Amino acid sequence: MSLNLEQYVSEFSAQNINGEHLLQLDGSKLKALGMTSSQDRAIIKRKLKEMKTSLEKARKAQEKMEKQREKLRKKEQEQLQRRSKKTDKCSSDATEGTNEQ
C-alpha cells in the first residue's frame, strides 16, 4: 500500500503472501499473482531487493555482535582462570611458608 499498489493487496492476502513469501517472489511469480503491469512488478522487485539487502546487512551485524560477545566471554573466562591460578599459587606459597616455620 505504501507503494501505491493497493490493487494487489486482496490477491496477495488470498494467496497468503506474508513477509517471508514476499521475499521469494520474482517477476514470473508476481505475474502469476495478477500483477500484469511490468512497471508495478519493477517497483515491487526493486523494493524486494532493497529489503533483502537490508536483511542481509542486519544479519551480518548480528553475527558480528555475536562474535564480539563470544570473544569477550572467552577473554573474561581466561582472566578468571588466571586469577584462580594466581590465588592457588599464593595459597600454596603461604602454606609452604607456614610449614617451613
Short mmCIF file of C-alpha atoms in Angstrom, two decimals, residues 2-3 19 22-23 25 41-59:
data_model
loop_
_atom_site.label_atom_id
_atom_site.label_comp_id
_atom_site.label_asym_id
_atom_site.label_seq_id
_atom_site.Cartn_x
_atom_site.Cartn_y
_atom_site.Cartn_z
CA SER A 2 2.89 2.39 0.74
CA LEU A 3 4.00 1.85 -2.86
CA GLY A 19 6.80 -11.27 4.53
CA LEU A 22 7.16 -11.98 -0.38
CA LEU A 23 10.95 -12.16 -0.34
CA LEU A 25 8.77 -13.70 -5.30
CA ARG A 41 6.45 -5.60 -10.99
CA ALA A 42 9.58 -3.46 -11.35
CA ILE A 43 8.56 -1.39 -8.33
CA ILE A 44 7.98 -4.50 -6.23
CA LYS A 45 11.21 -6.17 -7.39
CA ARG A 46 13.23 -3.03 -6.62
CA LYS A 47 11.67 -2.80 -3.14
CA LEU A 48 12.25 -6.50 -2.52
CA LYS A 49 15.89 -6.09 -3.49
CA GLU A 50 16.21 -3.22 -1.01
CA MET A 51 14.57 -5.33 1.69
CA LYS A 52 16.86 -8.29 1.03
CA THR A 53 19.90 -6.01 1.19
CA SER A 54 18.70 -4.57 4.49
CA LEU A 55 18.05 -8.03 5.90
CA GLU A 56 21.50 -9.21 4.86
CA LYS A 57 23.14 -6.19 6.50
CA ALA A 58 21.16 -6.80 9.68
CA ARG A 59 22.12 -10.50 9.66
#
